Amino acid sequence: MSRIRRTGRTDTAADPELVHRLSRRNMLGVAAGATAAALLGAAAPAAAAATADPASRGQGHGRPVLPPGRLGIQLYSLRDKVATLGFAAVFAELQKYGYDEVEYAGYSQGAVGALTLAELKRLTRDHGLRAIGSHVGYYASDPAAYTFAQNLDQVLDDAAALGLPHIGTASGPWRYGSTVDGWKRCAEEFNHFGAEARKRGMKFYQHNHSEEFSFATDRPDVRLYDVLLAETDPELVHLEMDIFWAYVGQYRYSVRPDGTPAPFDPLDYVLAQPHRYPLFHVKDGDRDDSAVPYGYRMTDVGDGDIDYRRFISAVNRTRHGRNAHHWQTERDNPVDSLSFARRSSEHLHSLREKGR
């Protein structure tokens, strides 16, 4: 059986938000083992978040906001622990913290002890976790790169081997610039990726950052995210809303370049087409006007100002809402990644619907 190959490099020059943090396709991959688990040892919190008393956290006794079995984590947040301790030790902690799912950010770093796809799939399931999706690069200048544009069949074959229901990219549609026509060309490629993914029983998706909510350089009255939605087939191209970056987009792009107000609420996009958003990144931030240019400083989930009780409850009220969406916690650079995972799960499990 072949070893998992190192995922390819993506040309991120056109998407500056990716440059400083997005190495997802090249993270992960040190083999797990008993030694890694021992290294984790007593530093790992022991209590499972899912069974903690919600009243002790001041959230009341109503119906849980978080649908059962739908809490995941983007493994990019835990890349430091995976690299040093291995998948098994990390997965064991996630199981204790009450997580149900994981979203891969690449499958191997090419380090000693890299796993095969079959081994990674088995290891995930052995810890009671479902692999819900994975991030892969959109395009690169290297024709051999592990991206959708350069090696679509291999990307989809690997995702199918892992049993992934979703396969997507965290790269924005910037391949042909920031004009309306440029985004239409990207939309055509996304439709193709989606059609090929559907043949294998998967959904293709795109994960946003804040720049997607900016305006076309040739049509400053047109929001680029609206072009993406309009030009992609809703049956072929799905969205993973990164809620934090969507609110950053609201902060940055609620006024057109000519000064005309153009307010929007990220939640409204979801409520208008809830079937297009099977996945969400649950990422939090403190509202801070001094955090130029973003307006928010990233925090652990529950420590920031994004109202996740409001957001998740509203999505739950859509048709099939509690059964149609998956919520993946993420923080790009947590101070303590395992503490982030534990505390974020505790907070989301503690949320209760109003009036219940």
Short mmCIF file of C-alpha atoms in Angstrom, two decimals, residues 1-331:
data_model
loop_
_atom_site.label_atom_id
_atom_site.label_comp_id
_atom_site.label_asym_id
_atom_site.label_seq_id
_atom_site.Cartn_x
_atom_site.Cartn_y
_atom_site.Cartn_z
CA MET A 1 0.00 0.00 0.00
CA SER A 2 1.39 3.38 -0.96
CA ARG A 3 2.30 5.92 1.66
CA ILE A 4 0.44 9.20 1.84
CA ARG A 5 2.25 11.72 -0.31
CA ARG A 6 3.06 15.20 0.84
CA THR A 7 0.27 17.48 -0.25
CA GLY A 8 1.28 20.10 -2.78
CA ARG A 9 2.11 23.76 -2.53
CA THR A 10 -0.52 26.33 -3.42
CA ASP A 11 0.24 29.67 -4.98
CA THR A 12 -1.08 31.98 -2.24
CA ALA A 13 0.27 35.25 -3.57
CA ALA A 14 -3.17 36.38 -4.72
CA ASP A 15 -4.75 35.70 -1.31
CA PRO A 16 -2.71 37.56 1.31
CA GLU A 17 -4.74 36.21 4.24
CA LEU A 18 -3.39 32.75 3.51
CA VAL A 19 0.27 33.68 3.30
CA HIS A 20 1.00 34.08 7.01
CA ARG A 21 -0.84 31.08 8.30
CA LEU A 22 -1.99 28.55 5.71
CA SER A 23 0.36 25.62 5.45
CA ARG A 24 -2.45 23.13 5.96
CA ARG A 25 -1.60 20.89 3.08
CA ASN A 26 1.89 20.34 4.50
CA MET A 27 1.09 19.82 8.16
CA LEU A 28 0.21 16.63 10.04
CA GLY A 29 1.69 13.22 9.83
CA VAL A 30 3.88 11.96 12.67
CA ALA A 31 2.80 8.43 13.51
CA ALA A 32 0.98 7.83 16.74
CA GLY A 33 2.05 5.51 19.50
CA ALA A 34 2.19 4.77 23.18
CA THR A 35 5.20 7.01 23.65
CA ALA A 36 3.31 10.00 22.28
CA ALA A 37 0.40 9.30 24.57
CA ALA A 38 2.77 9.17 27.50
CA LEU A 39 4.26 12.52 26.52
CA LEU A 40 0.80 14.02 26.65
CA GLY A 41 0.28 12.51 30.08
CA ALA A 42 -1.01 14.55 32.93
CA ALA A 43 -1.03 17.78 30.97
CA ALA A 44 -4.21 16.69 29.18
CA PRO A 45 -7.48 17.72 30.83
CA ALA A 46 -9.36 14.62 31.94
CA ALA A 47 -13.01 15.66 31.93
CA ALA A 48 -15.20 15.17 28.90
CA ALA A 49 -16.86 18.42 27.87
CA ALA A 50 -20.04 16.76 26.67
CA THR A 51 -20.96 15.49 30.12
CA ALA A 52 -20.26 18.64 32.11
CA ASP A 53 -23.19 20.19 33.97
CA PRO A 54 -24.52 23.07 31.82
CA ALA A 55 -25.99 24.81 34.85
CA SER A 56 -22.50 25.14 36.33
CA ARG A 57 -21.57 27.28 33.35
CA GLY A 58 -24.54 29.59 33.73
CA GLN A 59 -26.22 28.56 30.50
CA GLY A 60 -29.46 27.13 31.91
CA HIS A 61 -31.21 23.83 31.30
CA GLY A 62 -32.85 24.27 27.88
CA ARG A 63 -32.36 22.31 24.70
CA PRO A 64 -28.71 22.22 23.62
CA VAL A 65 -27.95 24.59 20.76
CA LEU A 66 -25.30 22.22 19.39
CA PRO A 67 -26.95 19.32 17.53
CA PRO A 68 -25.79 15.94 18.88
CA GLY A 69 -23.00 14.26 16.96
CA ARG A 70 -22.13 17.38 14.94
CA LEU A 71 -19.12 18.91 16.70
CA GLY A 72 -15.80 18.69 14.88
CA ILE A 73 -12.44 20.40 14.79
CA GLN A 74 -10.20 21.53 11.96
CA LEU A 75 -6.93 19.71 12.66
CA TYR A 76 -4.91 22.70 11.50
CA SER A 77 -5.58 24.07 14.99
CA LEU A 78 -3.76 21.07 16.47
CA ARG A 79 -0.91 20.80 13.98
CA ASP A 80 1.73 21.28 16.67
CA LYS A 81 0.44 18.39 18.76
CA VAL A 82 -0.08 16.09 15.77
CA ALA A 83 3.48 16.79 14.63
CA THR A 84 5.00 16.00 18.03
CA LEU A 85 2.61 13.46 19.55
CA GLY A 86 0.94 11.82 16.57
CA PHE A 87 -2.63 11.36 15.50
CA ALA A 88 -3.58 8.70 18.07
CA ALA A 89 -2.70 10.81 21.10
CA VAL A 90 -4.50 13.82 19.68
CA PHE A 91 -7.56 11.82 18.64
CA ALA A 92 -7.74 10.30 22.13
CA GLU A 93 -7.91 13.79 23.64
CA LEU A 94 -10.57 14.92 21.17
CA GLN A 95 -12.67 11.90 22.07
CA LYS A 96 -12.43 12.85 25.77
CA TYR A 97 -13.38 16.44 25.01
CA GLY A 98 -16.66 15.39 23.36
CA TYR A 99 -15.74 15.82 19.70
CA ASP A 100 -17.54 13.76 17.07
CA GLU A 101 -15.72 14.73 13.86
CA VAL A 102 -12.44 15.96 12.42
CA GLU A 103 -11.59 17.90 9.30
CA TYR A 104 -8.16 17.12 7.91
CA ALA A 105 -5.73 19.81 6.80
CA GLY A 106 -3.55 17.46 4.82
CA TYR A 107 -2.78 13.84 5.61
CA SER A 108 0.98 13.73 6.06
CA GLN A 109 3.96 15.94 6.64
CA GLY A 110 6.31 13.39 5.10
CA ALA A 111 7.84 12.90 8.52
CA VAL A 112 9.08 9.68 10.07
CA GLY A 113 6.22 7.27 10.64
CA ALA A 114 3.82 8.70 8.08
CA LEU A 115 0.56 6.79 7.89
CA THR A 116 -1.12 5.25 4.90
CA LEU A 117 -4.58 6.46 4.00
CA ALA A 118 -6.05 3.22 5.27
CA GLU A 119 -4.19 3.57 8.58
CA LEU A 120 -5.32 7.15 9.04
CA LYS A 121 -8.92 6.21 8.27
CA ARG A 122 -8.83 3.34 10.76
CA LEU A 123 -7.13 5.42 13.44
CA THR A 124 -9.78 8.13 13.13
CA ARG A 125 -12.62 5.65 13.46
CA ASP A 126 -10.96 3.73 16.28
CA HIS A 127 -11.20 6.88 18.38
CA GLY A 128 -14.90 7.33 17.73
CA LEU A 129 -14.37 10.18 15.26
CA ARG A 130 -15.78 10.72 11.78
CA ALA A 131 -13.66 12.37 9.10
CA ILE A 132 -16.02 14.97 7.69
CA GLY A 133 -13.81 16.72 5.13
CA SER A 134 -10.36 17.96 4.16
CA HIS A 135 -8.68 21.08 2.82
CA VAL A 136 -6.61 20.82 -0.36
CA GLY A 137 -5.05 23.61 -2.45
CA TYR A 138 -6.99 25.07 -5.38
CA TYR A 139 -4.12 25.61 -7.84
CA ALA A 140 -0.36 26.02 -8.07
CA SER A 141 2.27 26.86 -10.66
CA ASP A 142 3.83 23.40 -10.25
CA PRO A 143 2.05 20.92 -12.55
CA ALA A 144 2.82 18.12 -10.09
CA ALA A 145 1.31 19.96 -7.12
CA TYR A 146 -1.32 18.21 -5.02
CA THR A 147 -4.15 20.61 -5.87
CA PHE A 148 -7.58 20.44 -7.44
CA ALA A 149 -6.45 22.20 -10.60
CA GLN A 150 -3.26 20.21 -11.12
CA ASN A 151 -4.14 16.71 -9.86
CA LEU A 152 -7.89 16.49 -9.46
CA ASP A 153 -8.21 12.72 -9.86
CA GLN A 154 -5.57 11.99 -7.21
CA VAL A 155 -7.11 14.45 -4.76
CA LEU A 156 -10.55 12.91 -5.19
CA ASP A 157 -9.27 9.33 -5.17
CA ASP A 158 -7.50 9.94 -1.86
CA ALA A 159 -10.59 11.58 -0.36
CA ALA A 160 -12.70 8.64 -1.47
CA ALA A 161 -10.19 6.21 0.05
CA LEU A 162 -10.61 8.03 3.37
CA GLY A 163 -14.38 7.87 3.07
CA LEU A 164 -14.78 11.65 3.17
CA PRO A 165 -18.28 13.00 2.45
CA HIS A 166 -16.82 16.44 1.68
CA ILE A 167 -13.59 17.59 0.02
CA GLY A 168 -12.74 21.26 -0.37
CA THR A 169 -10.29 24.11 -0.50
CA ALA A 170 -9.41 26.98 1.81
CA SER A 171 -8.09 28.93 -1.17
CA GLY A 172 -10.12 31.84 -2.50
CA PRO A 173 -11.17 32.16 -6.15
CA TRP A 174 -8.31 34.53 -6.98
CA ARG A 175 -6.65 32.51 -9.73
CA TYR A 176 -7.64 34.97 -12.47
CA GLY A 177 -7.68 38.14 -10.43
CA SER A 178 -10.42 40.11 -8.68
CA THR A 179 -12.65 41.03 -11.62
CA VAL A 180 -16.14 39.69 -12.21
CA ASP A 181 -14.97 37.70 -15.25
CA GLY A 182 -12.01 36.35 -13.30
CA TRP A 183 -14.32 35.00 -10.63
CA LYS A 184 -16.65 33.57 -13.25
CA ARG A 185 -13.71 31.59 -14.63
CA CYS A 186 -12.95 30.26 -11.16
CA ALA A 187 -16.62 29.41 -10.71
CA GLU A 188 -16.49 27.29 -13.88
CA GLU A 189 -13.53 25.38 -12.46
CA PHE A 190 -15.27 24.93 -9.13
CA ASN A 191 -18.32 23.55 -10.95
CA HIS A 192 -16.03 21.04 -12.65
CA PHE A 193 -14.44 20.02 -9.35
CA GLY A 194 -17.90 19.65 -7.86
CA ALA A 195 -19.16 17.51 -10.73
CA GLU A 196 -16.18 15.19 -10.44
CA ALA A 197 -16.53 14.98 -6.66
CA ARG A 198 -20.21 14.11 -6.98
CA LYS A 199 -19.33 11.19 -9.25
CA ARG A 200 -17.46 9.75 -6.26
CA GLY A 201 -20.28 10.47 -3.83
CA MET A 202 -18.70 13.57 -2.29
CA LYS A 203 -19.48 17.28 -2.04
CA PHE A 204 -16.91 19.88 -3.09
CA TYR A 205 -16.74 23.00 -0.93
CA GLN A 206 -14.91 26.31 -0.61
CA HIS A 207 -13.85 27.86 2.71
CA ASN A 208 -13.88 31.66 2.88
CA HIS A 209 -11.63 34.27 4.38
CA SER A 210 -12.65 37.93 4.61
CA GLU A 211 -11.42 39.02 1.17
CA GLU A 212 -14.19 37.07 -0.57
CA PHE A 213 -16.59 39.76 0.67
CA SER A 214 -14.66 42.55 -1.06
CA PHE A 215 -15.74 44.22 -4.29
CA ALA A 216 -14.73 43.51 -7.88
CA THR A 217 -12.00 45.80 -9.14
CA ASP A 218 -13.84 46.34 -12.44
CA ARG A 219 -17.30 46.55 -10.84
CA PRO A 220 -16.95 48.19 -7.42
CA ASP A 221 -20.71 47.85 -6.94
CA VAL A 222 -20.46 44.03 -7.07
CA ARG A 223 -19.46 41.94 -4.08
CA LEU A 224 -17.21 39.08 -5.20
CA TYR A 225 -18.83 36.55 -2.86
CA ASP A 226 -22.12 37.21 -4.65
CA VAL A 227 -20.44 36.38 -7.97
CA LEU A 228 -19.23 33.08 -6.54
CA LEU A 229 -22.71 32.19 -5.31
CA ALA A 230 -24.41 33.21 -8.53
CA GLU A 231 -22.00 31.54 -10.94
CA THR A 232 -21.56 28.19 -9.19
CA ASP A 233 -24.10 25.39 -9.40
CA PRO A 234 -25.67 25.00 -5.93
CA GLU A 235 -25.83 21.25 -6.45
CA LEU A 236 -22.11 21.04 -7.23
CA VAL A 237 -20.38 23.73 -5.20
CA HIS A 238 -20.96 24.05 -1.48
CA LEU A 239 -19.62 26.50 1.08
CA GLU A 240 -17.90 26.14 4.40
CA MET A 241 -18.48 29.47 6.08
CA ASP A 242 -15.65 30.47 8.35
CA ILE A 243 -17.83 32.57 10.64
CA PHE A 244 -15.00 34.60 12.12
CA TRP A 245 -13.65 35.62 8.73
CA ALA A 246 -17.17 36.38 7.51
CA TYR A 247 -17.59 38.85 10.38
CA VAL A 248 -14.20 40.32 9.58
CA GLY A 249 -15.52 40.71 6.02
CA GLN A 250 -18.56 42.50 7.41
CA TYR A 251 -16.25 44.88 9.27
CA ARG A 252 -14.02 45.53 6.26
CA TYR A 253 -16.48 45.59 3.39
CA SER A 254 -19.77 47.09 4.54
CA VAL A 255 -18.93 50.20 2.52
CA ARG A 256 -18.20 50.18 -1.20
CA PRO A 257 -15.02 51.83 -2.51
CA ASP A 258 -17.02 54.97 -3.42
CA GLY A 259 -18.28 55.30 0.15
CA THR A 260 -21.75 53.91 -0.49
CA PRO A 261 -23.02 51.82 2.42
CA ALA A 262 -23.27 48.10 1.64
CA PRO A 263 -24.08 46.41 4.96
CA PHE A 264 -24.59 42.67 5.24
CA ASP A 265 -24.99 40.02 7.90
CA PRO A 266 -23.07 36.76 7.32
CA LEU A 267 -25.96 34.81 8.82
CA ASP A 268 -28.29 36.10 6.11
CA TYR A 269 -26.24 34.34 3.44
CA VAL A 270 -26.75 31.04 5.24
CA LEU A 271 -30.44 31.54 5.90
CA ALA A 272 -31.04 32.37 2.23
CA GLN A 273 -29.47 29.11 1.02
CA PRO A 274 -28.91 26.83 4.01
CA HIS A 275 -28.46 23.75 1.82
CA ARG A 276 -25.28 25.27 0.39
CA TYR A 277 -23.56 25.39 3.79
CA PRO A 278 -23.04 21.85 5.10
CA LEU A 279 -19.92 22.90 7.02
CA PHE A 280 -18.96 25.80 9.28
CA HIS A 281 -15.78 26.90 10.99
CA VAL A 282 -16.60 28.03 14.50
CA LYS A 283 -13.90 30.56 15.26
CA ASP A 284 -14.24 33.42 17.74
CA GLY A 285 -12.79 36.90 18.16
CA ASP A 286 -12.87 40.00 20.32
CA ARG A 287 -14.28 43.01 18.50
CA ASP A 288 -11.48 45.56 18.45
CA ASP A 289 -11.24 48.54 16.09
CA SER A 290 -7.53 48.77 16.78
CA ALA A 291 -7.03 45.30 15.24
CA VAL A 292 -6.40 46.82 11.83
CA PRO A 293 -7.40 45.76 9.25
CA TYR A 294 -9.56 42.99 10.62
CA GLY A 295 -11.57 44.54 13.44
CA TYR A 296 -11.36 41.35 15.52
CA ARG A 297 -8.67 39.60 17.52
CA MET A 298 -8.89 35.80 17.38
CA THR A 299 -9.72 33.99 20.63
CA ASP A 300 -10.77 30.57 21.86
CA VAL A 301 -14.42 29.84 21.11
CA GLY A 302 -16.52 31.37 23.89
CA ASP A 303 -14.01 34.06 24.80
CA GLY A 304 -14.94 36.40 21.95
CA ASP A 305 -17.89 38.53 20.88
CA ILE A 306 -19.45 36.36 18.16
CA ASP A 307 -22.86 35.21 19.38
CA TYR A 308 -22.80 31.51 18.58
CA ARG A 309 -26.02 30.80 20.43
CA ARG A 310 -27.77 33.18 18.03
CA PHE A 311 -25.95 31.94 14.94
CA ILE A 312 -26.27 28.18 15.46
CA SER A 313 -29.85 28.46 16.74
CA ALA A 314 -30.89 30.35 13.61
CA VAL A 315 -29.31 27.72 11.35
CA ASN A 316 -30.98 24.98 13.38
CA ARG A 317 -34.37 26.50 12.59
CA THR A 318 -33.91 26.10 8.84
CA ARG A 319 -35.29 23.04 7.07
CA HIS A 320 -33.41 19.96 8.28
CA GLY A 321 -31.18 22.44 10.12
CA ARG A 322 -30.16 20.30 13.09
CA ASN A 323 -29.30 17.39 10.84
CA ALA A 324 -27.78 19.12 7.82
CA HIS A 325 -24.79 21.04 9.18
CA HIS A 326 -21.45 20.32 10.82
CA TRP A 327 -19.65 22.70 13.19
CA GLN A 328 -15.83 22.62 13.20
CA THR A 329 -13.96 24.61 15.84
CA GLU A 330 -10.78 26.33 14.72
CA ARG A 331 -8.19 28.82 15.89
#
